[in-house]
């Protein structure tokens, strides 16, 4: 005999593929959702579908946004000659929250990771090189995570860009080694930006 | 300026009201969902809505099911004179997984919790009393959690039913005190059932 109704089993199955959601959490969430008011469930499901359908990559910096050009790239007051390279949109948001950075971004959507077979061509790195050929960049600030993959990516980008004469900097090691950028407080992130060193 | 697109912010907001999902987890889930294939997001959203719309309470034992009478109550081979009282459908499933129990269930959907203002009338307890008046019950096994609320509920039910002459038992204290029934292994649950004592 099926232990749960097929509707519940299916929902548990769908939920348990999400990151950080094991089978127990999926069960808990499924029963919570079944007990939620109908309109709340529709709101939740609708938010998922709408976000998935309306979010795309910014044509300029490749962050996730709902317009052709993201608000940061579209802002004429920002310094478009200073480009901060980050691993993902959440890291970009972490720096936006500091309110201290006035340049623009380039979102890689990943980091070089040979053990997972992720090479420079699998992230938005070729797009960065192409972008640097068409814009007048003064400085590229590398703000990848201080993990092994992030450091590898930083070194790789540095070696690629330095011959072009563009200044390449790396956010200071105020960021704890092994830490994830998105979990760090805004003051530490600000200090790491101020103390950036040329590579 | 909005840090995220309104679609992302809305999705993060909807996800962060789910139990055990904080703001960081909600962000992580939201970006995972945005990067999922379109049909997978539709499957996930559809599973939520379908489960919510098709699941109802069994007319007999009040477990969550997709038919008027749940498969356990509809099974004529089960012993309908032995009723196990549990706090929720997941706890019922935990006992079904042992394969050792041949009676039927009554799902309370909660436990008496005076500090949260949850009294006997706020859970499916009046329905149990009504049910016992119309069926020929031989034994009521109380399998609420061994938390304070679960023990309180067990004592309350016992005092209510004993005067009617129906045998009232409580699963043995093999279940660790303070533990949640759904997290306990099947052997411990089986032993607790075998060693049940009359209240």
mmCIF file of C-alpha atoms in Angstrom:
data_model
loop_
_atom_site.group_PDB
_atom_site.id
_atom_site.type_symbol
_atom_site.label_atom_id
_atom_site.label_comp_id
_atom_site.label_asym_id
_atom_site.label_seq_id
_atom_site.Cartn_x
_atom_site.Cartn_y
_atom_site.Cartn_z
ATOM 1 C CA UNK A 1 0.000 0.000 0.000
ATOM 2 C CA UNK A 2 1.162 3.544 -0.779
ATOM 3 C CA UNK A 3 2.098 5.224 2.486
ATOM 4 C CA UNK A 4 0.938 8.635 1.305
ATOM 5 C CA UNK A 5 -1.587 9.765 -1.285
ATOM 6 C CA UNK A 6 0.106 10.037 -4.686
ATOM 7 C CA UNK A 7 -0.419 13.824 -4.576
ATOM 8 C CA UNK A 8 1.572 14.048 -1.350
ATOM 9 C CA UNK A 9 4.271 11.630 -2.585
ATOM 10 C CA UNK A 10 4.676 13.633 -5.777
ATOM 11 C CA UNK A 11 4.969 16.924 -3.891
ATOM 12 C CA UNK A 12 7.518 15.412 -1.474
ATOM 13 C CA UNK A 13 9.489 14.148 -4.490
ATOM 14 C CA UNK A 14 9.470 17.532 -6.214
ATOM 15 C CA UNK A 15 10.515 19.363 -3.042
ATOM 16 C CA UNK A 16 13.322 16.985 -2.097
ATOM 17 C CA UNK A 17 15.352 17.794 -5.241
ATOM 18 C CA UNK A 18 15.760 21.398 -4.055
ATOM 19 C CA UNK A 19 19.170 22.235 -2.570
ATOM 20 C CA UNK A 20 19.422 21.749 1.197
ATOM 21 C CA UNK A 21 16.016 20.002 1.364
ATOM 22 C CA UNK A 22 16.320 16.373 2.456
ATOM 23 C CA UNK A 23 13.485 13.852 2.625
ATOM 24 C CA UNK A 24 12.410 14.844 6.164
ATOM 25 C CA UNK A 25 12.340 18.559 5.322
ATOM 26 C CA UNK A 26 10.439 17.808 2.120
ATOM 27 C CA UNK A 27 7.786 15.917 4.121
ATOM 28 C CA UNK A 28 7.502 18.762 6.604
ATOM 29 C CA UNK A 29 7.202 21.346 3.818
ATOM 30 C CA UNK A 30 4.676 19.238 1.886
ATOM 31 C CA UNK A 31 2.334 18.940 4.878
ATOM 32 C CA UNK A 32 2.777 22.633 5.619
ATOM 33 C CA UNK A 33 1.808 23.493 2.022
ATOM 34 C CA UNK A 34 -1.241 21.191 2.136
ATOM 35 C CA UNK A 35 -2.418 23.008 5.249
ATOM 36 C CA UNK A 36 -1.846 26.507 3.829
ATOM 37 C CA UNK A 37 -4.816 28.566 2.563
ATOM 38 C CA UNK A 38 -5.488 27.885 -1.125
ATOM 39 C CA UNK A 39 -4.609 31.423 -2.265
ATOM 40 C CA UNK A 40 -1.267 31.327 -0.424
ATOM 41 C CA UNK A 41 -0.303 28.123 -2.239
ATOM 42 C CA UNK A 42 -1.301 29.729 -5.537
ATOM 43 C CA UNK A 43 0.817 32.792 -4.696
ATOM 44 C CA UNK A 44 3.838 30.633 -3.922
ATOM 45 C CA UNK A 45 3.467 28.526 -7.068
ATOM 46 C CA UNK A 46 2.791 31.624 -9.154
ATOM 47 C CA UNK A 47 5.869 33.413 -7.809
ATOM 48 C CA UNK A 48 8.023 30.469 -8.893
ATOM 49 C CA UNK A 49 6.653 30.345 -12.414
ATOM 50 C CA UNK A 50 6.685 34.114 -12.883
ATOM 51 C CA UNK A 51 10.239 34.468 -11.611
ATOM 52 C CA UNK A 52 11.381 31.616 -13.832
ATOM 53 C CA UNK A 53 9.611 33.052 -16.889
ATOM 54 C CA UNK A 54 10.532 36.709 -16.463
ATOM 55 C CA UNK A 55 14.101 36.602 -15.241
ATOM 56 C CA UNK A 56 16.870 36.738 -17.822
ATOM 57 C CA UNK A 57 20.512 37.725 -18.031
ATOM 58 C CA UNK A 58 21.449 41.408 -18.334
ATOM 59 C CA UNK A 59 22.897 41.859 -21.840
ATOM 60 C CA UNK A 60 25.796 43.816 -20.398
ATOM 61 C CA UNK A 61 26.855 42.263 -17.055
ATOM 62 C CA UNK A 62 24.892 38.954 -17.108
ATOM 63 C CA UNK A 63 23.287 39.425 -13.718
ATOM 64 C CA UNK A 64 19.778 37.968 -13.331
ATOM 65 C CA UNK A 65 17.238 40.719 -13.970
ATOM 66 C CA UNK A 66 13.804 41.307 -15.514
ATOM 67 C CA UNK A 67 14.860 43.902 -18.097
ATOM 68 C CA UNK A 68 17.205 43.801 -21.083
ATOM 69 C CA UNK A 69 19.768 45.898 -19.191
ATOM 70 C CA UNK A 70 19.882 45.622 -15.367
ATOM 71 C CA UNK A 71 19.308 48.756 -13.225
ATOM 72 C CA UNK A 72 23.017 49.006 -12.333
ATOM 73 C CA UNK A 73 24.200 48.882 -15.964
ATOM 74 C CA UNK A 74 21.425 51.299 -16.969
ATOM 75 C CA UNK A 75 22.443 53.830 -14.295
ATOM 76 C CA UNK A 76 24.462 56.626 -15.966
ATOM 77 C CA UNK A 77 25.704 57.869 -12.587
ATOM 78 C CA UNK A 78 27.696 54.645 -12.015
ATOM 79 C CA UNK A 79 31.338 54.466 -13.059
ATOM 80 C CA UNK A 80 31.242 52.228 -16.125
ATOM 81 C CA UNK A 81 35.047 52.120 -16.372
ATOM 82 C CA UNK A 82 35.304 50.138 -13.119
ATOM 83 C CA UNK A 83 34.046 46.556 -13.396
ATOM 84 C CA UNK A 84 33.728 44.213 -10.409
ATOM 85 C CA UNK A 85 33.762 40.526 -11.324
ATOM 86 C CA UNK A 86 31.610 38.344 -9.041
ATOM 87 C CA UNK A 87 30.590 34.685 -9.080
ATOM 88 C CA UNK A 88 26.821 35.206 -8.921
ATOM 89 C CA UNK A 89 23.954 37.679 -8.537
ATOM 90 C CA UNK A 90 23.770 37.155 -4.778
ATOM 91 C CA UNK A 91 27.400 38.245 -4.435
ATOM 92 C CA UNK A 92 26.638 41.328 -6.527
ATOM 93 C CA UNK A 93 23.717 42.088 -4.195
ATOM 94 C CA UNK A 94 26.018 41.656 -1.192
ATOM 95 C CA UNK A 95 28.240 44.450 -2.572
ATOM 96 C CA UNK A 96 25.254 46.594 -3.545
ATOM 97 C CA UNK A 97 24.077 46.407 0.070
ATOM 98 C CA UNK A 98 27.323 48.050 1.267
ATOM 99 C CA UNK A 99 26.367 51.176 -0.724
ATOM 100 C CA UNK A 100 30.114 51.834 -1.089
ATOM 101 C CA UNK A 101 30.700 50.672 -4.649
ATOM 102 C CA UNK A 102 29.919 53.002 -7.555
ATOM 103 C CA UNK A 103 31.241 50.976 -10.479
ATOM 104 C CA UNK A 104 29.469 48.235 -12.428
ATOM 105 C CA UNK A 105 29.642 44.426 -12.313
ATOM 106 C CA UNK A 106 30.283 41.342 -14.366
ATOM 107 C CA UNK A 107 28.594 38.167 -13.138
ATOM 108 C CA UNK A 108 30.413 34.930 -14.017
ATOM 109 C CA UNK A 109 27.717 32.490 -12.834
ATOM 110 C CA UNK A 110 30.257 30.125 -11.352
ATOM 111 C CA UNK A 111 33.985 29.728 -10.880
ATOM 112 C CA UNK A 112 36.634 27.635 -12.595
ATOM 113 C CA UNK A 113 36.535 24.163 -11.009
ATOM 114 C CA UNK A 114 38.646 21.538 -12.813
ATOM 115 C CA UNK A 115 37.485 18.743 -10.481
ATOM 116 C CA UNK A 116 33.891 19.341 -11.630
ATOM 117 C CA UNK A 117 34.999 19.882 -15.218
ATOM 118 C CA UNK A 118 34.077 23.583 -15.155
ATOM 119 C CA UNK A 119 36.566 25.438 -17.327
ATOM 120 C CA UNK A 120 36.910 29.150 -18.230
ATOM 121 C CA UNK A 121 34.570 28.648 -21.199
ATOM 122 C CA UNK A 122 31.769 27.278 -18.972
ATOM 123 C CA UNK A 123 31.311 30.521 -17.035
ATOM 124 C CA UNK A 124 30.705 34.057 -18.350
ATOM 125 C CA UNK A 125 34.454 34.694 -18.760
ATOM 126 C CA UNK A 126 34.642 34.859 -22.583
ATOM 127 C CA UNK A 127 31.824 37.449 -22.321
ATOM 128 C CA UNK A 128 33.982 39.520 -19.955
ATOM 129 C CA UNK A 129 36.912 39.501 -22.384
ATOM 130 C CA UNK A 130 34.592 40.501 -25.246
ATOM 131 C CA UNK A 131 33.108 43.254 -23.079
ATOM 132 C CA UNK A 132 36.547 44.639 -22.202
ATOM 133 C CA UNK A 133 37.351 44.893 -25.916
ATOM 134 C CA UNK A 134 34.360 47.121 -26.579
ATOM 135 C CA UNK A 135 34.278 49.332 -23.454
ATOM 136 C CA UNK A 136 36.918 51.697 -22.089
ATOM 137 C CA UNK A 137 37.632 49.934 -18.773
ATOM 138 C CA UNK A 138 39.942 51.571 -16.262
ATOM 139 C CA UNK A 139 39.947 48.819 -13.632
ATOM 140 C CA UNK A 140 38.737 45.240 -13.170
ATOM 141 C CA UNK A 141 38.138 44.356 -9.506
ATOM 142 C CA UNK A 142 38.045 40.602 -8.955
ATOM 143 C CA UNK A 143 35.598 39.751 -6.160
ATOM 144 C CA UNK A 144 35.258 35.999 -6.550
ATOM 145 C CA UNK A 145 34.966 33.946 -3.341
ATOM 146 C CA UNK A 146 38.136 33.282 -1.373
ATOM 147 C CA UNK A 147 37.658 29.536 -1.884
ATOM 148 C CA UNK A 148 40.112 27.478 -3.953
ATOM 149 C CA UNK A 149 37.863 27.824 -7.012
ATOM 150 C CA UNK A 150 37.426 31.562 -6.467
ATOM 151 C CA UNK A 151 41.196 32.119 -6.086
ATOM 152 C CA UNK A 152 41.918 29.977 -9.150
ATOM 153 C CA UNK A 153 39.418 32.003 -11.145
ATOM 154 C CA UNK A 154 40.943 35.270 -9.868
ATOM 155 C CA UNK A 155 44.453 34.231 -10.893
ATOM 156 C CA UNK A 156 43.226 33.077 -14.288
ATOM 157 C CA UNK A 157 41.375 36.334 -15.012
ATOM 158 C CA UNK A 158 44.336 38.387 -13.800
ATOM 159 C CA UNK A 159 46.770 36.630 -16.144
ATOM 160 C CA UNK A 160 44.305 37.033 -19.010
ATOM 161 C CA UNK A 161 43.623 40.742 -18.565
ATOM 162 C CA UNK A 162 46.941 42.197 -17.327
ATOM 163 C CA UNK A 163 48.622 42.024 -20.779
ATOM 164 C CA UNK A 164 45.895 44.358 -22.105
ATOM 165 C CA UNK A 165 47.128 47.107 -19.757
ATOM 166 C CA UNK A 166 43.879 47.322 -17.768
ATOM 167 C CA UNK A 167 44.468 47.616 -14.012
ATOM 168 C CA UNK A 168 43.437 44.365 -12.281
ATOM 169 C CA UNK A 169 42.762 44.341 -8.536
ATOM 170 C CA UNK A 170 41.541 41.750 -6.041
ATOM 171 C CA UNK A 171 39.383 42.574 -3.004
ATOM 172 C CA UNK A 172 41.512 42.460 0.155
ATOM 173 C CA UNK A 173 41.805 39.338 2.219
ATOM 174 C CA UNK A 174 39.621 40.834 4.938
ATOM 175 C CA UNK A 175 37.240 38.221 3.659
ATOM 176 C CA UNK A 176 37.973 35.108 5.732
ATOM 177 C CA UNK A 177 39.673 32.345 3.735
ATOM 178 C CA UNK A 178 37.225 29.580 2.834
ATOM 179 C CA UNK A 179 34.214 31.825 3.494
ATOM 180 C CA UNK A 180 31.310 32.470 1.139
ATOM 181 C CA UNK A 181 31.019 36.108 0.072
ATOM 182 C CA UNK A 182 27.270 36.271 0.502
ATOM 183 C CA UNK A 183 27.409 35.399 4.203
ATOM 184 C CA UNK A 184 29.809 38.167 5.217
ATOM 185 C CA UNK A 185 28.734 41.400 6.948
ATOM 186 C CA UNK A 186 28.693 44.666 5.028
ATOM 187 C CA UNK A 187 31.477 46.381 7.009
ATOM 188 C CA UNK A 188 33.930 43.556 6.270
ATOM 189 C CA UNK A 189 32.939 43.666 2.609
ATOM 190 C CA UNK A 190 33.494 47.471 2.552
ATOM 191 C CA UNK A 191 36.921 47.160 4.174
ATOM 192 C CA UNK A 192 37.939 44.421 1.769
ATOM 193 C CA UNK A 193 37.027 46.752 -1.080
ATOM 194 C CA UNK A 194 39.009 49.705 0.355
ATOM 195 C CA UNK A 195 42.118 47.558 0.957
ATOM 196 C CA UNK A 196 42.136 45.933 -2.475
ATOM 197 C CA UNK A 197 45.620 45.287 -3.874
ATOM 198 C CA UNK A 198 46.873 45.281 -7.451
ATOM 199 C CA UNK A 199 47.586 41.807 -8.850
ATOM 200 C CA UNK B 1 17.221 51.018 -5.702
ATOM 201 C CA UNK B 2 15.701 47.532 -5.423
ATOM 202 C CA UNK B 3 18.492 45.045 -4.778
ATOM 203 C CA UNK B 4 16.774 42.289 -6.731
ATOM 204 C CA UNK B 5 14.236 42.277 -9.519
ATOM 205 C CA UNK B 6 10.720 42.384 -8.028
ATOM 206 C CA UNK B 7 10.123 38.850 -9.351
ATOM 207 C CA UNK B 8 13.078 37.538 -7.345
ATOM 208 C CA UNK B 9 12.144 39.564 -4.246
ATOM 209 C CA UNK B 10 8.587 38.255 -4.378
ATOM 210 C CA UNK B 11 9.760 34.645 -4.732
ATOM 211 C CA UNK B 12 12.217 35.054 -1.841
ATOM 212 C CA UNK B 13 9.392 36.511 0.260
ATOM 213 C CA UNK B 14 7.018 33.646 -0.548
ATOM 214 C CA UNK B 15 9.668 31.007 0.192
ATOM 215 C CA UNK B 16 10.850 32.521 3.467
ATOM 216 C CA UNK B 17 7.461 32.008 5.173
ATOM 217 C CA UNK B 18 7.854 28.224 4.845
ATOM 218 C CA UNK B 19 8.875 26.411 8.051
ATOM 219 C CA UNK B 20 12.644 26.063 8.514
ATOM 220 C CA UNK B 21 13.416 28.355 5.562
ATOM 221 C CA UNK B 22 15.225 31.531 6.656
ATOM 222 C CA UNK B 23 16.092 34.480 4.448
ATOM 223 C CA UNK B 24 19.436 33.004 3.299
ATOM 224 C CA UNK B 25 17.871 29.637 2.414
ATOM 225 C CA UNK B 26 15.041 31.413 0.620
ATOM 226 C CA UNK B 27 17.566 33.347 -1.520
ATOM 227 C CA UNK B 28 19.446 30.151 -2.317
ATOM 228 C CA UNK B 29 16.221 28.328 -3.248
ATOM 229 C CA UNK B 30 14.961 31.273 -5.330
ATOM 230 C CA UNK B 31 18.115 31.396 -7.457
ATOM 231 C CA UNK B 32 18.065 27.626 -7.783
ATOM 232 C CA UNK B 33 14.463 27.755 -9.038
ATOM 233 C CA UNK B 34 15.263 30.548 -11.522
ATOM 234 C CA UNK B 35 18.033 28.394 -12.957
ATOM 235 C CA UNK B 36 15.880 25.241 -13.185
ATOM 236 C CA UNK B 37 14.458 24.132 -16.575
ATOM 237 C CA UNK B 38 11.058 25.718 -17.203
ATOM 238 C CA UNK B 39 9.153 22.406 -17.139
ATOM 239 C CA UNK B 40 10.704 21.404 -13.804
ATOM 240 C CA UNK B 41 9.507 24.655 -12.226
ATOM 241 C CA UNK B 42 6.047 24.040 -13.651
ATOM 242 C CA UNK B 43 6.075 20.497 -12.217
ATOM 243 C CA UNK B 44 7.045 21.789 -8.777
ATOM 244 C CA UNK B 45 4.428 24.550 -8.805
ATOM 245 C CA UNK B 46 1.807 22.172 -10.186
ATOM 246 C CA UNK B 47 2.518 19.552 -7.514
ATOM 247 C CA UNK B 48 1.890 22.167 -4.816
ATOM 248 C CA UNK B 49 -1.413 23.321 -6.246
ATOM 249 C CA UNK B 50 -2.640 19.799 -7.038
ATOM 250 C CA UNK B 51 -1.745 18.477 -3.603
ATOM 251 C CA UNK B 52 -3.440 21.458 -1.959
ATOM 252 C CA UNK B 53 -6.567 21.092 -4.102
ATOM 253 C CA UNK B 54 -6.957 17.312 -3.964
ATOM 254 C CA UNK B 55 -6.021 16.454 -0.422
ATOM 255 C CA UNK B 56 -8.779 16.310 2.174
ATOM 256 C CA UNK B 57 -9.493 14.734 5.543
ATOM 257 C CA UNK B 58 -10.574 11.100 5.700
ATOM 258 C CA UNK B 59 -14.208 11.146 6.899
ATOM 259 C CA UNK B 60 -13.419 8.397 9.384
ATOM 260 C CA UNK B 61 -9.932 8.957 10.842
ATOM 261 C CA UNK B 62 -9.166 12.513 9.594
ATOM 262 C CA UNK B 63 -5.824 11.649 8.041
ATOM 263 C CA UNK B 64 -4.887 13.618 4.916
ATOM 264 C CA UNK B 65 -5.882 11.631 1.849
ATOM 265 C CA UNK B 66 -7.238 12.081 -1.687
ATOM 266 C CA UNK B 67 -10.369 9.929 -1.271
ATOM 267 C CA UNK B 68 -13.424 10.231 0.961
ATOM 268 C CA UNK B 69 -12.207 7.316 3.094
ATOM 269 C CA UNK B 70 -8.449 6.710 3.393
ATOM 270 C CA UNK B 71 -6.959 3.352 2.276
ATOM 271 C CA UNK B 72 -6.436 2.210 5.888
ATOM 272 C CA UNK B 73 -10.038 2.895 6.944
ATOM 273 C CA UNK B 74 -11.307 1.336 3.686
ATOM 274 C CA UNK B 75 -9.295 -1.868 4.274
ATOM 275 C CA UNK B 76 -11.640 -4.546 5.648
ATOM 276 C CA UNK B 77 -8.715 -6.727 6.738
ATOM 277 C CA UNK B 78 -7.617 -4.146 9.326
ATOM 278 C CA UNK B 79 -8.873 -4.450 12.905
ATOM 279 C CA UNK B 80 -11.410 -1.630 13.145
ATOM 280 C CA UNK B 81 -11.901 -2.176 16.879
ATOM 281 C CA UNK B 82 -8.357 -1.042 17.655
ATOM 282 C CA UNK B 83 -7.791 2.699 17.147
ATOM 283 C CA UNK B 84 -4.377 4.333 17.406
ATOM 284 C CA UNK B 85 -4.513 8.062 18.157
ATOM 285 C CA UNK B 86 -1.666 10.069 16.563
ATOM 286 C CA UNK B 87 -0.902 13.783 16.293
ATOM 287 C CA UNK B 88 -0.562 13.960 12.497
ATOM 288 C CA UNK B 89 -0.490 12.050 9.208
ATOM 289 C CA UNK B 90 3.324 11.783 9.241
ATOM 290 C CA UNK B 91 3.144 9.968 12.597
ATOM 291 C CA UNK B 92 0.532 7.603 11.162
ATOM 292 C CA UNK B 93 2.884 6.922 8.235
ATOM 293 C CA UNK B 94 5.734 6.274 10.672
ATOM 294 C CA UNK B 95 3.645 3.462 12.236
ATOM 295 C CA UNK B 96 2.459 2.170 8.856
ATOM 296 C CA UNK B 97 6.126 1.794 7.865
ATOM 297 C CA UNK B 98 6.702 -0.639 10.748
ATOM 298 C CA UNK B 99 4.190 -3.028 9.102
ATOM 299 C CA UNK B 100 3.417 -4.272 12.639
ATOM 300 C CA UNK B 101 0.148 -2.512 13.304
ATOM 301 C CA UNK B 102 -3.098 -3.958 12.008
ATOM 302 C CA UNK B 103 -5.629 -1.639 13.607
ATOM 303 C CA UNK B 104 -6.844 1.730 12.357
ATOM 304 C CA UNK B 105 -5.966 5.316 13.297
ATOM 305 C CA UNK B 106 -7.373 8.590 14.485
ATOM 306 C CA UNK B 107 -5.409 11.691 13.503
ATOM 307 C CA UNK B 108 -5.736 14.611 15.909
ATOM 308 C CA UNK B 109 -3.900 17.227 13.813
ATOM 309 C CA UNK B 110 -2.138 18.679 16.820
ATOM 310 C CA UNK B 111 -1.881 18.276 20.571
ATOM 311 C CA UNK B 112 -3.318 20.147 23.531
ATOM 312 C CA UNK B 113 -1.050 23.140 24.172
ATOM 313 C CA UNK B 114 -2.439 25.649 26.708
ATOM 314 C CA UNK B 115 0.505 28.043 26.215
ATOM 315 C CA UNK B 116 -0.474 28.418 22.546
ATOM 316 C CA UNK B 117 -4.187 28.454 23.405
ATOM 317 C CA UNK B 118 -4.799 25.058 21.769
ATOM 318 C CA UNK B 119 -7.505 23.278 23.765
ATOM 319 C CA UNK B 120 -9.149 19.851 23.300
ATOM 320 C CA UNK B 121 -11.754 21.401 20.991
ATOM 321 C CA UNK B 122 -9.109 22.787 18.623
ATOM 322 C CA UNK B 123 -7.847 19.356 17.587
ATOM 323 C CA UNK B 124 -9.818 16.355 16.243
ATOM 324 C CA UNK B 125 -10.608 15.130 19.749
ATOM 325 C CA UNK B 126 -14.392 15.772 19.782
ATOM 326 C CA UNK B 127 -14.448 13.764 16.505
ATOM 327 C CA UNK B 128 -12.727 10.855 18.273
ATOM 328 C CA UNK B 129 -15.311 10.863 21.054
ATOM 329 C CA UNK B 130 -18.138 10.958 18.519
ATOM 330 C CA UNK B 131 -16.467 8.138 16.563
ATOM 331 C CA UNK B 132 -16.172 5.952 19.677
ATOM 332 C CA UNK B 133 -19.919 6.356 20.309
ATOM 333 C CA UNK B 134 -20.787 4.945 16.888
ATOM 334 C CA UNK B 135 -18.183 2.155 16.479
ATOM 335 C CA UNK B 136 -17.530 -0.890 18.606
ATOM 336 C CA UNK B 137 -14.006 -0.056 19.799
ATOM 337 C CA UNK B 138 -12.072 -2.613 21.817
ATOM 338 C CA UNK B 139 -8.931 -0.539 22.470
ATOM 339 C CA UNK B 140 -7.651 3.004 22.009
ATOM 340 C CA UNK B 141 -3.846 3.175 21.721
ATOM 341 C CA UNK B 142 -2.540 6.666 22.406
ATOM 342 C CA UNK B 143 0.553 7.334 20.277
ATOM 343 C CA UNK B 144 0.940 11.075 20.679
ATOM 344 C CA UNK B 145 4.526 12.410 20.911
ATOM 345 C CA UNK B 146 6.344 12.031 24.228
ATOM 346 C CA UNK B 147 6.643 15.821 24.492
ATOM 347 C CA UNK B 148 4.874 17.769 27.243
ATOM 348 C CA UNK B 149 1.975 18.524 24.870
ATOM 349 C CA UNK B 150 1.784 14.907 23.713
ATOM 350 C CA UNK B 151 1.759 13.584 27.302
ATOM 351 C CA UNK B 152 -0.846 16.157 28.339
ATOM 352 C CA UNK B 153 -3.021 15.112 25.420
ATOM 353 C CA UNK B 154 -2.554 11.416 26.285
ATOM 354 C CA UNK B 155 -3.603 11.988 29.904
ATOM 355 C CA UNK B 156 -6.593 14.053 28.815
ATOM 356 C CA UNK B 157 -7.808 11.440 26.322
ATOM 357 C CA UNK B 158 -7.281 8.642 28.843
ATOM 358 C CA UNK B 159 -9.407 10.395 31.505
ATOM 359 C CA UNK B 160 -12.105 11.070 28.927
ATOM 360 C CA UNK B 161 -12.347 7.541 27.515
ATOM 361 C CA UNK B 162 -11.704 5.294 30.521
ATOM 362 C CA UNK B 163 -15.153 5.864 32.091
ATOM 363 C CA UNK B 164 -16.729 4.432 28.907
ATOM 364 C CA UNK B 165 -15.093 1.077 29.633
ATOM 365 C CA UNK B 166 -12.940 1.019 26.483
ATOM 366 C CA UNK B 167 -9.375 -0.178 27.131
ATOM 367 C CA UNK B 168 -6.961 2.748 26.833
ATOM 368 C CA UNK B 169 -3.235 2.103 26.318
ATOM 369 C CA UNK B 170 -0.182 4.276 25.707
ATOM 370 C CA UNK B 171 2.784 3.245 23.539
ATOM 371 C CA UNK B 172 5.732 2.292 25.761
ATOM 372 C CA UNK B 173 8.376 4.779 26.727
ATOM 373 C CA UNK B 174 10.876 3.202 24.370
ATOM 374 C CA UNK B 175 10.304 6.435 22.529
ATOM 375 C CA UNK B 176 12.915 8.830 23.945
ATOM 376 C CA UNK B 177 11.418 11.566 26.102
ATOM 377 C CA UNK B 178 11.255 14.873 24.225
ATOM 378 C CA UNK B 179 11.646 13.148 20.874
ATOM 379 C CA UNK B 180 9.443 13.579 17.805
ATOM 380 C CA UNK B 181 7.688 10.354 16.750
ATOM 381 C CA UNK B 182 8.365 10.821 13.051
ATOM 382 C CA UNK B 183 12.152 10.841 13.509
ATOM 383 C CA UNK B 184 12.366 7.513 15.340
ATOM 384 C CA UNK B 185 13.488 4.286 13.692
ATOM 385 C CA UNK B 186 10.989 1.554 12.903
ATOM 386 C CA UNK B 187 12.360 -1.031 15.382
ATOM 387 C CA UNK B 188 12.031 1.370 18.312
ATOM 388 C CA UNK B 189 8.496 2.202 17.201
ATOM 389 C CA UNK B 190 7.643 -1.529 16.977
ATOM 390 C CA UNK B 191 9.049 -2.188 20.452
ATOM 391 C CA UNK B 192 7.154 0.747 21.909
ATOM 392 C CA UNK B 193 3.970 -0.712 20.432
ATOM 393 C CA UNK B 194 4.633 -4.215 21.842
ATOM 394 C CA UNK B 195 5.416 -2.859 25.334
ATOM 395 C CA UNK B 196 2.367 -0.587 25.562
ATOM 396 C CA UNK B 197 0.893 -0.328 29.056
ATOM 397 C CA UNK B 198 -2.690 0.194 30.180
ATOM 398 C CA UNK B 199 -3.394 3.695 31.521
#
